[in-house]
Short mmCIF file of C-alpha atoms and ligand atoms in Angstrom, two decimals:
data_model
loop_
_atom_site.label_atom_id
_atom_site.label_comp_id
_atom_site.label_asym_id
_atom_site.label_seq_id
_atom_site.Cartn_x
_atom_site.Cartn_y
_atom_site.Cartn_z
CA MET A 947 8.41 29.98 -18.13
CA SER A 948 10.76 28.41 -20.02
CA THR A 949 9.44 25.65 -22.38
CA VAL A 950 12.83 24.13 -22.85
CA SER A 951 12.13 20.61 -20.86
CA GLN A 952 14.99 19.68 -17.97
CA ARG A 953 17.45 16.40 -19.17
CA ALA A 954 18.91 14.85 -16.62
CA ARG A 955 22.96 13.90 -17.06
CA VAL A 956 23.78 10.21 -17.50
CA VAL A 957 25.34 9.70 -14.46
CA ASP A 958 21.75 11.65 -13.05
CA THR A 959 20.17 8.65 -14.30
CA PHE A 960 21.88 6.78 -13.07
CA ARG A 961 20.81 7.95 -9.83
CA VAL A 962 17.44 7.54 -9.92
CA GLY A 963 17.94 4.05 -11.46
CA ALA A 964 19.67 3.45 -7.50
CA VAL A 965 16.42 5.63 -5.70
CA VAL A 966 14.34 2.78 -7.53
CA LEU A 967 15.97 -0.24 -7.47
CA PRO A 968 16.30 -0.82 -3.52
CA SER A 969 12.08 -0.53 -4.34
CA VAL A 970 12.56 -3.10 -6.52
CA ALA A 971 14.68 -5.10 -5.18
CA THR A 972 12.75 -5.72 -2.20
CA GLY A 973 10.06 -7.09 -4.17
CA LEU A 974 7.29 -4.30 -5.29
CA ILE A 975 4.42 -7.40 -5.62
CA GLN A 976 5.42 -9.50 -3.07
CA ARG A 977 7.52 -8.29 -0.45
CA ARG A 978 10.65 -10.67 -0.71
CA GLU A 979 11.94 -10.71 3.60
CA PRO A 980 15.46 -11.52 2.99
CA ALA A 981 15.96 -8.44 0.65
CA MET A 982 13.81 -6.08 3.00
CA GLY A 983 16.71 -7.13 5.59
CA PHE A 984 19.43 -6.15 4.24
CA ALA A 985 17.60 -2.68 3.04
CA ASP A 986 16.83 -2.36 6.28
CA THR A 987 20.34 -2.54 8.16
CA LEU A 988 21.74 -0.95 4.71
CA ARG A 989 19.23 2.01 4.79
CA LEU A 990 18.41 1.68 1.73
CA ASP A 991 16.15 3.98 1.34
CA ARG A 992 17.19 6.51 3.68
CA ARG A 993 20.67 6.83 0.89
CA ALA A 994 17.44 6.63 -2.01
CA ILE A 995 15.63 10.19 -0.26
CA ARG A 996 19.16 11.71 0.17
CA ARG A 997 19.41 11.03 -4.14
CA MET A 998 16.89 12.84 -5.03
CA GLN A 999 17.57 15.93 -2.50
CA LEU A 1000 20.32 16.15 -4.63
CA LEU A 1001 18.40 15.72 -8.51
CA ARG A 1002 15.80 18.22 -6.92
CA ALA A 1003 18.85 20.85 -6.22
CA ARG A 1004 21.19 20.46 -9.47
CA TYR A 1005 17.35 20.47 -10.77
CA GLY A 1006 14.72 22.72 -9.50
CA ALA A 1007 11.54 20.93 -8.96
CA ARG A 1008 10.11 20.95 -12.88
CA LEU A 1009 9.94 17.15 -13.99
CA LEU A 1010 13.31 15.95 -15.22
CA ARG A 1011 13.29 13.59 -18.63
CA LEU A 1012 15.52 10.96 -18.19
CA ARG A 1013 17.92 9.32 -20.74
CA VAL A 1014 17.10 6.00 -21.42
CA PRO A 1015 17.06 4.35 -24.57
CA GLY A 1016 14.21 3.68 -26.16
CA ARG A 1017 12.47 4.74 -23.30
CA SER A 1018 10.23 8.02 -22.79
CA MET A 1019 10.47 8.82 -18.86
CA ALA A 1020 10.29 11.41 -16.28
CA LEU A 1021 10.97 11.87 -13.22
CA VAL A 1022 8.49 14.23 -10.98
CA LEU A 1023 10.35 16.58 -8.18
CA SER A 1024 7.41 18.84 -7.35
CA PRO A 1025 5.26 18.24 -4.46
CA ASP A 1026 2.57 19.75 -6.89
CA ASP A 1027 3.09 18.48 -9.69
CA VAL A 1028 2.41 14.94 -7.78
CA GLY A 1029 -1.21 16.29 -7.13
CA GLY A 1030 -2.19 17.70 -10.74
CA ILE A 1031 -0.63 14.69 -12.34
CA LEU A 1032 -2.49 12.07 -9.88
CA ALA A 1033 -5.49 14.49 -10.61
CA ASN A 1034 -5.44 13.86 -14.27
CA ALA A 1035 -5.95 10.23 -14.63
CA PRO A 1036 -6.32 8.38 -16.60
CA GLU A 1037 -5.94 10.75 -19.13
CA PRO A 1038 -3.66 11.85 -19.91
CA PHE A 1039 -1.84 9.98 -17.18
CA SER A 1040 -2.93 6.86 -16.86
CA PRO A 1041 -2.59 4.41 -14.07
CA ALA A 1042 -1.70 1.25 -16.82
CA SER A 1043 2.05 1.85 -17.11
CA THR A 1044 3.19 -0.42 -19.27
CA GLU A 1045 6.10 -1.93 -16.19
CA LYS A 1046 2.74 -2.78 -14.57
CA ARG A 1047 0.54 -4.40 -16.57
CA ALA A 1048 3.52 -6.52 -16.80
CA ALA A 1049 3.71 -6.86 -13.74
CA LEU A 1050 0.31 -7.58 -12.41
CA ALA A 1051 -1.18 -9.65 -15.44
CA HIS A 1052 0.59 -12.48 -13.87
CA PHE A 1053 -2.67 -12.52 -11.42
CA GLN A 1054 -5.36 -10.09 -12.36
CA PRO A 1055 -5.12 -9.58 -15.65
CA HIS A 1056 -8.35 -7.90 -15.15
CA GLY A 1057 -8.63 -5.55 -12.36
CA VAL A 1058 -8.75 -2.33 -12.75
CA LEU A 1059 -5.19 -1.14 -12.06
CA ILE A 1060 -4.48 -1.81 -15.31
CA SER A 1061 -7.13 -1.49 -17.09
CA GLN A 1062 -7.49 1.10 -19.97
CA GLY A 1063 -10.38 2.30 -22.25
CA GLU A 1064 -14.36 1.56 -21.78
CA ALA A 1065 -13.11 -1.49 -19.44
CA ARG A 1066 -11.79 1.38 -17.00
CA PRO A 1067 -14.55 3.65 -15.23
CA GLN A 1068 -16.65 -0.11 -15.01
CA ARG A 1069 -14.32 -1.96 -13.38
CA ARG A 1070 -13.71 1.71 -11.34
CA HIS A 1071 -17.62 1.35 -10.66
CA VAL A 1072 -17.36 -1.84 -9.59
CA ASN A 1073 -14.69 -1.78 -6.55
CA GLU A 1074 -16.81 1.54 -4.94
CA ALA A 1075 -19.46 0.23 -5.27
CA VAL A 1076 -19.02 -3.28 -3.52
CA LEU A 1077 -15.87 -1.40 -1.72
CA ASP A 1078 -18.07 1.21 0.09
CA THR A 1079 -15.33 3.92 -1.07
CA HIS A 1080 -16.90 7.14 0.05
CA GLN A 1081 -18.26 5.75 2.78
CA PRO A 1082 -15.97 5.54 6.28
CA LEU A 1083 -18.33 2.60 7.55
CA HIS A 1084 -18.46 -0.29 5.08
CA ARG A 1085 -22.21 -1.22 4.95
CA LEU A 1086 -20.33 -4.67 6.53
CA ALA A 1087 -19.01 -3.17 8.95
CA GLY A 1088 -21.15 -5.12 11.57
CA ASN A 1089 -19.76 -7.90 10.77
CA ILE A 1090 -16.60 -7.24 9.58
CA THR A 1091 -16.43 -5.67 13.59
CA THR A 1092 -18.04 -9.21 14.94
CA LEU A 1093 -15.25 -11.06 13.18
CA VAL A 1094 -11.82 -8.99 13.46
CA SER A 1095 -13.20 -8.75 18.02
CA ASP A 1096 -13.27 -13.39 17.12
CA GLU A 1097 -10.06 -13.73 15.44
CA ALA A 1098 -8.40 -10.63 18.16
CA LEU A 1099 -8.78 -12.82 20.89
CA ARG A 1100 -7.42 -15.46 19.22
CA LEU A 1101 -4.43 -13.42 18.22
CA ILE A 1102 -4.54 -12.03 22.11
CA GLY A 1103 -4.35 -16.10 23.45
CA THR A 1104 -1.78 -16.42 21.56
CA ALA A 1105 0.47 -13.97 21.82
CA THR A 1106 -0.78 -13.60 26.04
CA SER A 1107 0.88 -17.49 26.29
CA ALA A 1108 3.58 -17.66 24.23
CA GLY A 1109 5.03 -13.72 26.41
CA GLN A 1110 5.55 -12.99 22.83
CA LEU A 1111 3.94 -10.89 19.26
CA THR A 1112 5.33 -12.53 16.06
CA TRP A 1113 5.37 -11.34 12.54
CA GLN A 1114 3.84 -14.98 11.89
CA ASP A 1115 1.23 -15.04 13.93
CA PHE A 1116 -0.12 -11.52 13.61
CA SER A 1117 0.02 -12.67 9.73
CA GLU A 1118 -1.76 -15.28 9.92
CA ARG A 1119 -4.74 -14.25 12.03
CA TRP A 1120 -4.33 -10.78 9.56
CA TRP A 1121 -4.99 -13.76 6.66
CA ARG A 1122 -7.95 -14.84 8.42
CA ILE A 1123 -9.69 -11.97 9.02
CA VAL A 1124 -9.20 -11.03 5.79
CA ARG A 1125 -10.58 -14.01 3.36
CA ARG A 1126 -13.39 -13.91 5.93
CA VAL A 1127 -14.83 -10.15 5.30
CA VAL A 1128 -13.67 -10.86 1.14
CA LEU A 1129 -14.62 -14.28 0.68
CA GLY A 1130 -16.73 -15.13 4.13
CA GLU A 1131 -16.18 -17.93 6.19
CA ARG A 1132 -16.14 -21.15 4.02
CA ALA A 1133 -12.45 -19.12 2.72
CA ALA A 1134 -11.84 -18.75 6.86
CA ASP A 1135 -8.62 -21.42 6.62
CA ASP A 1136 -8.02 -21.26 2.91
CA GLN A 1137 -4.23 -20.84 3.06
CA LEU A 1138 -3.19 -23.01 -0.34
CA LEU A 1139 -5.67 -20.01 -1.91
CA ILE A 1140 -2.91 -17.80 -0.67
CA THR A 1141 -0.24 -19.91 -1.45
CA GLN A 1142 -1.14 -20.16 -4.69
CA LEU A 1143 -1.52 -15.98 -5.08
CA GLU A 1144 1.59 -15.36 -3.61
CA SER A 1145 4.07 -17.91 -6.42
CA LEU A 1146 2.29 -15.30 -8.77
CA ARG A 1147 2.84 -12.53 -6.99
CA ARG A 1148 6.95 -13.29 -7.00
CA ARG A 1149 6.20 -14.31 -10.47
CA ALA A 1150 4.99 -10.69 -10.42
CA ASN A 1151 8.11 -9.15 -9.11
CA TRP A 1152 9.52 -9.86 -12.51
CA ALA A 1153 7.19 -8.66 -14.33
CA GLN A 1154 8.27 -9.56 -18.44
CA PHE A 1155 10.97 -11.39 -17.35
CA ALA A 1156 9.10 -13.75 -16.11
CA PRO A 1157 6.68 -16.41 -17.95
CA THR A 1158 3.07 -16.91 -16.89
CA ALA A 1159 2.45 -19.61 -14.45
CA ARG A 1160 -0.68 -20.52 -16.18
CA ARG A 1161 -1.65 -23.78 -14.49
CA THR A 1162 -1.05 -22.40 -11.18
CA ARG A 1163 -3.04 -19.18 -12.12
CA GLN A 1164 -5.81 -21.23 -13.72
CA ARG A 1165 -6.22 -23.18 -10.55
CA PHE A 1166 -6.02 -20.14 -8.05
CA ALA A 1167 -9.27 -18.51 -10.92
CA GLY A 1168 -10.91 -21.93 -10.08
CA ARG A 1169 -10.10 -21.87 -6.63
CA LEU A 1170 -10.99 -18.22 -6.20
CA GLY A 1171 -14.01 -18.91 -8.54
CA GLU A 1172 -15.96 -21.38 -5.74
CA TYR A 1173 -16.20 -18.44 -3.44
CA VAL A 1174 -17.25 -15.69 -6.10
CA ASP A 1175 -19.06 -18.18 -7.77
CA HIS A 1176 -21.20 -19.19 -4.91
CA PRO A 1177 -20.48 -16.06 -2.51
CA GLU A 1178 -21.81 -15.88 1.11
CA ALA A 1179 -23.84 -13.54 2.73
CA GLY A 1180 -22.11 -10.59 4.81
CA SER A 1181 -18.75 -11.42 3.05
CA ILE A 1182 -17.54 -9.08 0.03
CA ALA A 1183 -17.61 -10.99 -2.52
CA GLY A 1184 -21.45 -11.77 -1.59
CA LEU A 1185 -21.90 -8.25 -2.36
CA LEU A 1186 -20.69 -8.40 -6.73
CA ALA A 1187 -23.92 -9.87 -7.57
CA ASP A 1188 -25.48 -8.04 -6.78
CA THR A 1189 -23.85 -4.70 -8.48
CA PRO A 1190 -24.86 -3.79 -11.42
CA ALA A 1191 -21.95 -4.44 -13.65
CA GLY A 1192 -21.06 -2.96 -17.69
CA PRO A 1193 -20.51 -5.40 -19.70
CA ASP A 1194 -16.52 -5.20 -19.65
CA ALA A 1195 -16.28 -4.99 -15.53
CA ASN A 1196 -15.51 -8.73 -14.85
CA PRO A 1197 -16.58 -8.00 -11.54
CA ARG A 1198 -14.51 -11.61 -10.15
CA GLY A 1199 -11.34 -10.03 -12.47
CA GLN A 1200 -11.84 -7.02 -9.31
CA VAL A 1201 -11.18 -10.16 -6.23
CA PRO A 1202 -7.44 -10.81 -7.13
CA HIS A 1203 -6.39 -7.37 -6.21
CA TRP A 1204 -8.73 -6.79 -3.43
CA LEU A 1205 -6.20 -9.68 -1.62
CA PHE A 1206 -2.98 -8.48 -2.92
CA ALA A 1207 -3.88 -5.17 -0.98
CA PHE A 1208 -4.62 -6.48 2.21
CA ASP A 1209 -1.67 -8.12 2.24
CA ALA A 1210 -0.12 -4.74 2.34
CA ALA A 1211 -2.46 -3.66 5.18
CA GLY A 1212 -1.42 -6.03 7.59
CA ILE A 1213 2.20 -5.20 7.09
CA VAL A 1214 1.05 -1.26 7.50
CA ALA A 1215 -1.36 -2.41 10.56
CA TYR A 1216 1.88 -4.26 12.39
CA ARG A 1217 4.70 -1.08 11.81
CA THR A 1218 1.29 1.33 13.29
CA LEU A 1219 1.69 -1.00 16.57
CA ALA A 1220 4.88 -1.19 17.13
CA LEU A 1221 4.76 2.47 16.44
CA LEU A 1222 2.18 3.29 19.29
CA ALA A 1223 4.50 0.88 21.48
CA SER A 1224 7.29 3.48 20.55
CA ARG A 1225 4.86 6.28 22.90
CA PRO A 1226 2.60 5.46 25.25
CA ASP A 1227 1.72 8.70 25.46
CA LEU A 1228 -0.09 8.48 22.07
CA ALA A 1229 -0.53 4.34 22.69
CA ARG A 1230 -3.12 6.42 25.49
CA THR A 1231 -4.90 8.60 22.90
CA ALA A 1232 -4.70 5.55 21.03
CA ARG A 1233 -6.51 3.76 24.58
CA ASP A 1234 -9.34 5.94 25.12
CA GLU A 1235 -10.90 6.18 21.66
CA SER A 1236 -11.25 2.20 21.93
CA HIS A 1237 -13.92 1.66 23.75
CA ASP A 1238 -17.71 -0.13 23.40
CA LEU A 1239 -15.76 -2.24 20.26
CA GLU A 1240 -18.33 -4.44 20.46
CA SER A 1241 -20.41 -2.16 17.43
CA PRO A 1242 -18.61 -0.30 14.74
CA ARG A 1243 -16.53 2.38 15.49
CA GLN A 1244 -14.35 4.97 13.31
CA LEU A 1245 -11.39 5.41 15.86
CA PRO A 1246 -10.35 8.60 13.94
CA PHE A 1247 -6.67 8.50 15.70
CA LEU A 1248 -5.81 4.74 14.98
CA ARG A 1249 -7.11 5.58 11.39
CA ALA A 1250 -4.39 8.94 11.28
CA SER A 1251 -2.45 6.43 12.94
CA VAL A 1252 -2.41 4.06 10.31
CA LEU A 1253 -2.57 6.26 7.60
CA ASP A 1254 0.95 8.20 9.35
CA SER A 1255 2.69 4.61 9.41
CA ALA A 1256 1.59 3.76 5.69
CA ARG A 1257 2.90 7.15 5.07
CA LEU A 1258 6.21 6.87 6.43
CA TRP A 1259 7.06 3.50 5.06
CA PRO A 1260 4.49 3.42 1.59
CA THR A 1261 3.16 0.03 0.90
CA THR A 1262 3.71 1.71 -2.82
CA PRO A 1263 6.73 3.33 -3.01
CA LEU A 1264 7.21 4.21 -6.86
CA LEU A 1265 3.46 5.55 -8.43
CA LEU A 1266 3.49 5.29 -12.05
CA ARG A 1267 1.33 7.70 -14.54
CA GLU A 1268 2.17 7.04 -18.13
CA THR A 1269 0.59 9.19 -20.36
CA THR A 1270 -1.59 7.99 -23.36
CA SER A 1271 -1.25 11.11 -25.33
CA THR A 1272 1.63 14.08 -26.18
CA THR A 1273 1.24 16.28 -23.21
CA GLU A 1274 1.87 19.61 -22.40
CA TRP A 1275 2.73 19.56 -18.70
CA ASP A 1276 4.25 22.89 -16.61
CA GLY A 1277 6.24 23.58 -19.55
CA THR A 1278 7.63 20.07 -20.71
CA THR A 1279 6.49 18.28 -23.58
CA LEU A 1280 6.07 14.20 -23.02
CA PRO A 1281 5.46 12.28 -25.54
CA SER A 1282 2.75 10.03 -25.50
CA GLY A 1283 4.28 6.50 -23.29
CA THR A 1284 6.10 9.01 -21.38
CA THR A 1285 6.68 7.05 -18.16
CA LEU A 1286 5.95 9.17 -14.61
CA LEU A 1287 7.89 8.12 -11.29
CA ILE A 1288 6.73 9.90 -8.69
CA TYR A 1289 8.49 8.43 -5.92
CA THR A 1290 6.79 8.52 -2.59
CA PRO A 1291 8.35 7.82 0.40
CA PHE A 1292 11.01 11.20 -0.67
CA PHE A 1293 7.61 13.23 -0.91
CA HIS A 1294 6.50 11.70 2.64
CA ARG A 1295 10.18 11.87 3.67
CA ASP A 1296 11.85 14.76 3.02
CA GLU A 1297 13.50 16.61 6.32
CA ARG A 1298 13.93 19.60 4.32
CA THR A 1299 10.36 20.79 3.94
CA LEU A 1300 8.15 18.72 6.41
CA SER A 1301 8.57 18.97 9.47
CA TYR A 1302 7.39 15.48 10.80
CA ALA A 1303 9.58 14.34 8.02
CA ASP A 1304 10.98 11.15 9.94
CA ARG A 1305 8.96 11.28 13.29
CA PHE A 1306 5.71 9.43 14.53
CA ALA A 1307 2.67 11.92 13.27
CA PRO A 1308 -0.79 11.33 13.55
CA ASP A 1309 -2.05 14.35 13.63
CA ILE A 1310 -1.02 15.94 10.51
CA TRP A 1311 -3.49 13.70 9.61
CA LEU A 1312 -6.35 15.53 11.51
CA ASP A 1313 -5.66 18.77 11.62
CA GLY A 1314 -5.29 19.25 8.15
CA THR A 1315 -1.61 19.76 7.48
CA ALA A 1316 -1.63 15.96 5.12
CA ARG A 1317 -4.97 17.45 3.33
CA ALA A 1318 -2.49 20.33 2.53
CA ASN A 1319 -0.34 18.82 1.08
CA PRO A 1320 -0.97 16.83 -2.50
CA ALA A 1321 2.31 15.19 -2.46
CA LEU A 1322 1.22 12.87 0.93
CA VAL A 1323 -0.49 10.27 -0.89
CA PRO A 1324 -0.12 6.67 0.75
CA PHE A 1325 -3.07 5.87 -0.15
CA SER A 1326 -2.70 7.98 -3.82
CA ASP A 1327 -5.03 10.44 -5.12
CA GLY A 1328 -6.93 11.61 -7.67
CA PRO A 1329 -9.76 9.19 -9.62
CA ALA A 1330 -7.39 6.89 -9.37
CA GLN A 1331 -7.25 7.13 -5.68
CA CYS A 1332 -7.44 3.13 -3.99
CA PRO A 1333 -11.00 2.74 -3.29
CA GLY A 1334 -9.98 0.50 -0.68
CA GLU A 1335 -8.92 2.88 1.93
CA ASN A 1336 -12.01 3.41 3.77
CA LEU A 1337 -12.29 -0.28 3.91
CA VAL A 1338 -8.92 -0.94 5.29
CA LEU A 1339 -8.52 1.59 7.47
CA PHE A 1340 -11.32 0.66 9.37
CA VAL A 1341 -10.62 -3.05 9.08
CA SER A 1342 -7.03 -2.37 10.51
CA SER A 1343 -7.97 0.03 13.45
CA THR A 1344 -10.28 -1.60 15.29
CA LEU A 1345 -7.91 -4.16 15.08
CA LEU A 1346 -5.49 -2.13 16.83
CA ALA A 1347 -8.74 -1.46 19.32
CA HIS A 1348 -8.51 -5.13 20.57
CA LEU A 1349 -4.86 -5.23 21.12
CA LEU A 1350 -4.18 -2.23 23.01
CA VAL A 1351 -7.21 -2.35 25.21
CA ALA A 1352 -6.41 -6.38 26.32
CA ARG A 1353 -2.43 -6.21 26.43
CA ASP A 1354 0.74 -3.53 26.97
CA PHE A 1355 3.43 -4.34 23.93
CA THR A 1356 6.96 -3.37 23.60
CA GLN A 1357 9.15 -3.48 20.60
CA VAL A 1358 11.61 -6.22 21.89
CA GLY A 1359 13.26 -7.57 18.10
CA GLY A 1360 13.68 -6.20 14.63
CA HIS A 1361 14.63 -2.12 14.77
CA ARG A 1362 14.24 0.35 17.32
CA LEU A 1363 11.92 2.67 17.17
CA ASP A 1364 13.57 5.50 19.23
CA PRO A 1365 11.01 8.66 19.74
CA ARG A 1366 14.77 10.65 20.42
CA HIS A 1367 15.79 10.07 17.23
CA PRO A 1368 14.85 9.76 13.00
CA LEU A 1369 12.26 6.98 12.12
CA PRO A 1370 14.35 4.47 10.14
CA SER A 1371 13.69 4.76 6.79
CA THR A 1372 13.07 1.36 6.18
CA LEU A 1373 11.72 -0.86 8.61
CA ASN A 1374 11.22 -4.38 8.15
CA PRO A 1375 8.25 -6.09 9.79
CA PHE A 1376 9.08 -9.40 9.36
CA ALA A 1377 11.29 -8.43 11.96
CA LEU A 1378 9.25 -6.94 14.66
CA ARG A 1379 8.79 -8.91 17.48
CA PHE A 1380 6.51 -7.45 21.12
CA ALA A 1381 6.62 -8.74 24.72
CA VAL A 1382 3.09 -9.46 25.41
CA SER A 1383 2.30 -7.96 28.75
C1 HEM Q 605 -2.84 0.35 3.86
C2 HEM Q 605 -3.57 -0.46 2.76
C3 HEM Q 605 -3.64 0.31 1.33
C4 HEM Q 605 -2.55 1.19 0.24
C5 HEM Q 605 -1.81 1.92 1.28
C6 HEM Q 605 -3.16 1.34 -0.60
C7 HEM Q 605 -3.10 1.53 -1.73
C8 HEM Q 605 -3.26 2.52 -2.92
C9 HEM Q 605 -2.26 2.88 -3.79
C10 HEM Q 605 -0.98 3.45 -3.46
C11 HEM Q 605 -3.46 2.66 -5.05
C12 HEM Q 605 -2.55 3.05 -6.40
C13 HEM Q 605 -1.79 2.45 -7.39
C14 HEM Q 605 -1.06 3.03 -8.35
O1 HEM Q 605 -1.60 4.25 -8.36
O2 HEM Q 605 -0.16 2.41 -9.27
C15 HEM Q 605 -4.15 1.48 -4.88
C16 HEM Q 605 -4.58 1.24 -6.02
C17 HEM Q 605 -5.77 0.76 -5.26
N1 HEM Q 605 -6.88 -0.22 -4.62
FE1 HEM Q 605 -5.73 0.11 -2.77
N2 HEM Q 605 -4.18 0.07 -1.17
C18 HEM Q 605 -4.63 -0.82 0.52
C19 HEM Q 605 -5.52 -1.39 0.39
C20 HEM Q 605 -5.92 -2.36 -0.70
C21 HEM Q 605 -7.25 -3.12 -0.30
C22 HEM Q 605 -7.08 -3.14 1.21
C23 HEM Q 605 -7.82 -3.00 -0.93
C24 HEM Q 605 -9.19 -3.25 -1.26
C25 HEM Q 605 -10.18 -4.47 -0.86
C26 HEM Q 605 -7.47 -1.85 -2.40
C27 HEM Q 605 -8.31 -1.92 -2.79
C28 HEM Q 605 -7.64 -0.92 -5.18
C29 HEM Q 605 -7.55 -0.82 -6.09
C30 HEM Q 605 -8.94 -1.69 -6.44
C31 HEM Q 605 -6.29 0.22 -6.71
C32 HEM Q 605 -6.50 0.61 -8.32
C33 HEM Q 605 -8.18 1.79 -8.05
C34 HEM Q 605 -8.01 2.17 -9.75
O3 HEM Q 605 -6.54 1.52 -10.38
O4 HEM Q 605 -8.59 3.01 -9.77
N3 HEM Q 605 -6.82 -0.79 -1.37
N4 HEM Q 605 -4.06 1.37 -3.66
#
């Protein structure tokens, strides 16, 4: 094997810039609604995938070092490298990349994702312990089932009277579910907390280029503290107090990420509804498993549907890793501090290598196909894999089950999903609207 590292030509480094630009423009931390609409209309993600295909055809699948002045950066082009790099976190491939630290510090300076050294394993442990990472059904599943069913009923009521379901209605309900699950009943209507978080997240989109809003961050932390420091039994925050934590764990500092990540999950769930509306046969399969919803259910088909929605339109299109020391990888020497770019839409939607690239394919999550591909990583992989995956799949599949059992949904607004054509590479969730009957 050659040990000469590959360098992109300058023009191709610009191409990589054009690949990541749409993700940055639509908001990596807080989605910008107008930019999402724009990206959808202009099919920017499709163009980005094409550029990646061109780069792979030109350079092959090995790591491609980019020519960025003052920075060491490399683009990942092979599925095996995706798997290998994610498996080797946090050493030598740290998830706490410079860009992520700059962005997330705006609202979650102590979150595990941007933590390093001794703090990281302690914070990871708290997250896994409280989120029941390794359990398909969270220990609070009973409580969560009841409150999701309650909110679903209200949402169905609103949609039925209006004759339609809009993003606005869906997201208001979704946020109530999230606040009740994470913080308890007292927080159910605390929209201000979310408004504060959104304001901080908008700054986070600009990373180091926006000054920290210290007052807003303090106010947000104070308001959140009222729930976390006097937690309600039956909420996720209520479990924090009983979880043994190391001196650097900062349990309270983990909560902002949960709220932030649950937001993206609402988008994923709403897009799943659009996918199922476009495929009445698959909606029927989902309905068939959706019975006895008054007790916690695993709902494998709906979970697979949500996973596939996250594959088709990843919430984290750029997985960044940073080398913690000089690292030899597949014949390439990466200096310490090298940023590795994993652009997941390319690996999830490459129609040249994946037969299911542009169709809704929940089956791949059930028959082992997805597991066999190390680059299908909507929830990341390895030691920094999303610790909230099981919880969020449970919450979203339970909500979808209620909706599908109660009503029929027909898409009437937004980018139409037609199973006879390849699915769009960008799907603006804010424009999706359904007729309800
Ligand atoms: C559909 C919803 C979600 C998706 C697609 C998702 C996906 C991801 C991905 C891709 C990462 C890795 C990010 C990176 O390496 O830069 C991640 C990390 C993480 N996620 Fe999620 N996530 C979701 C929901 C949640 C929820 C609801 C929670 C908590 C309640 C959560 C907690 C976390 C945490 C704490 C990390 C950092 C893990 C670490 O650094 O060790 N996520 N998630």
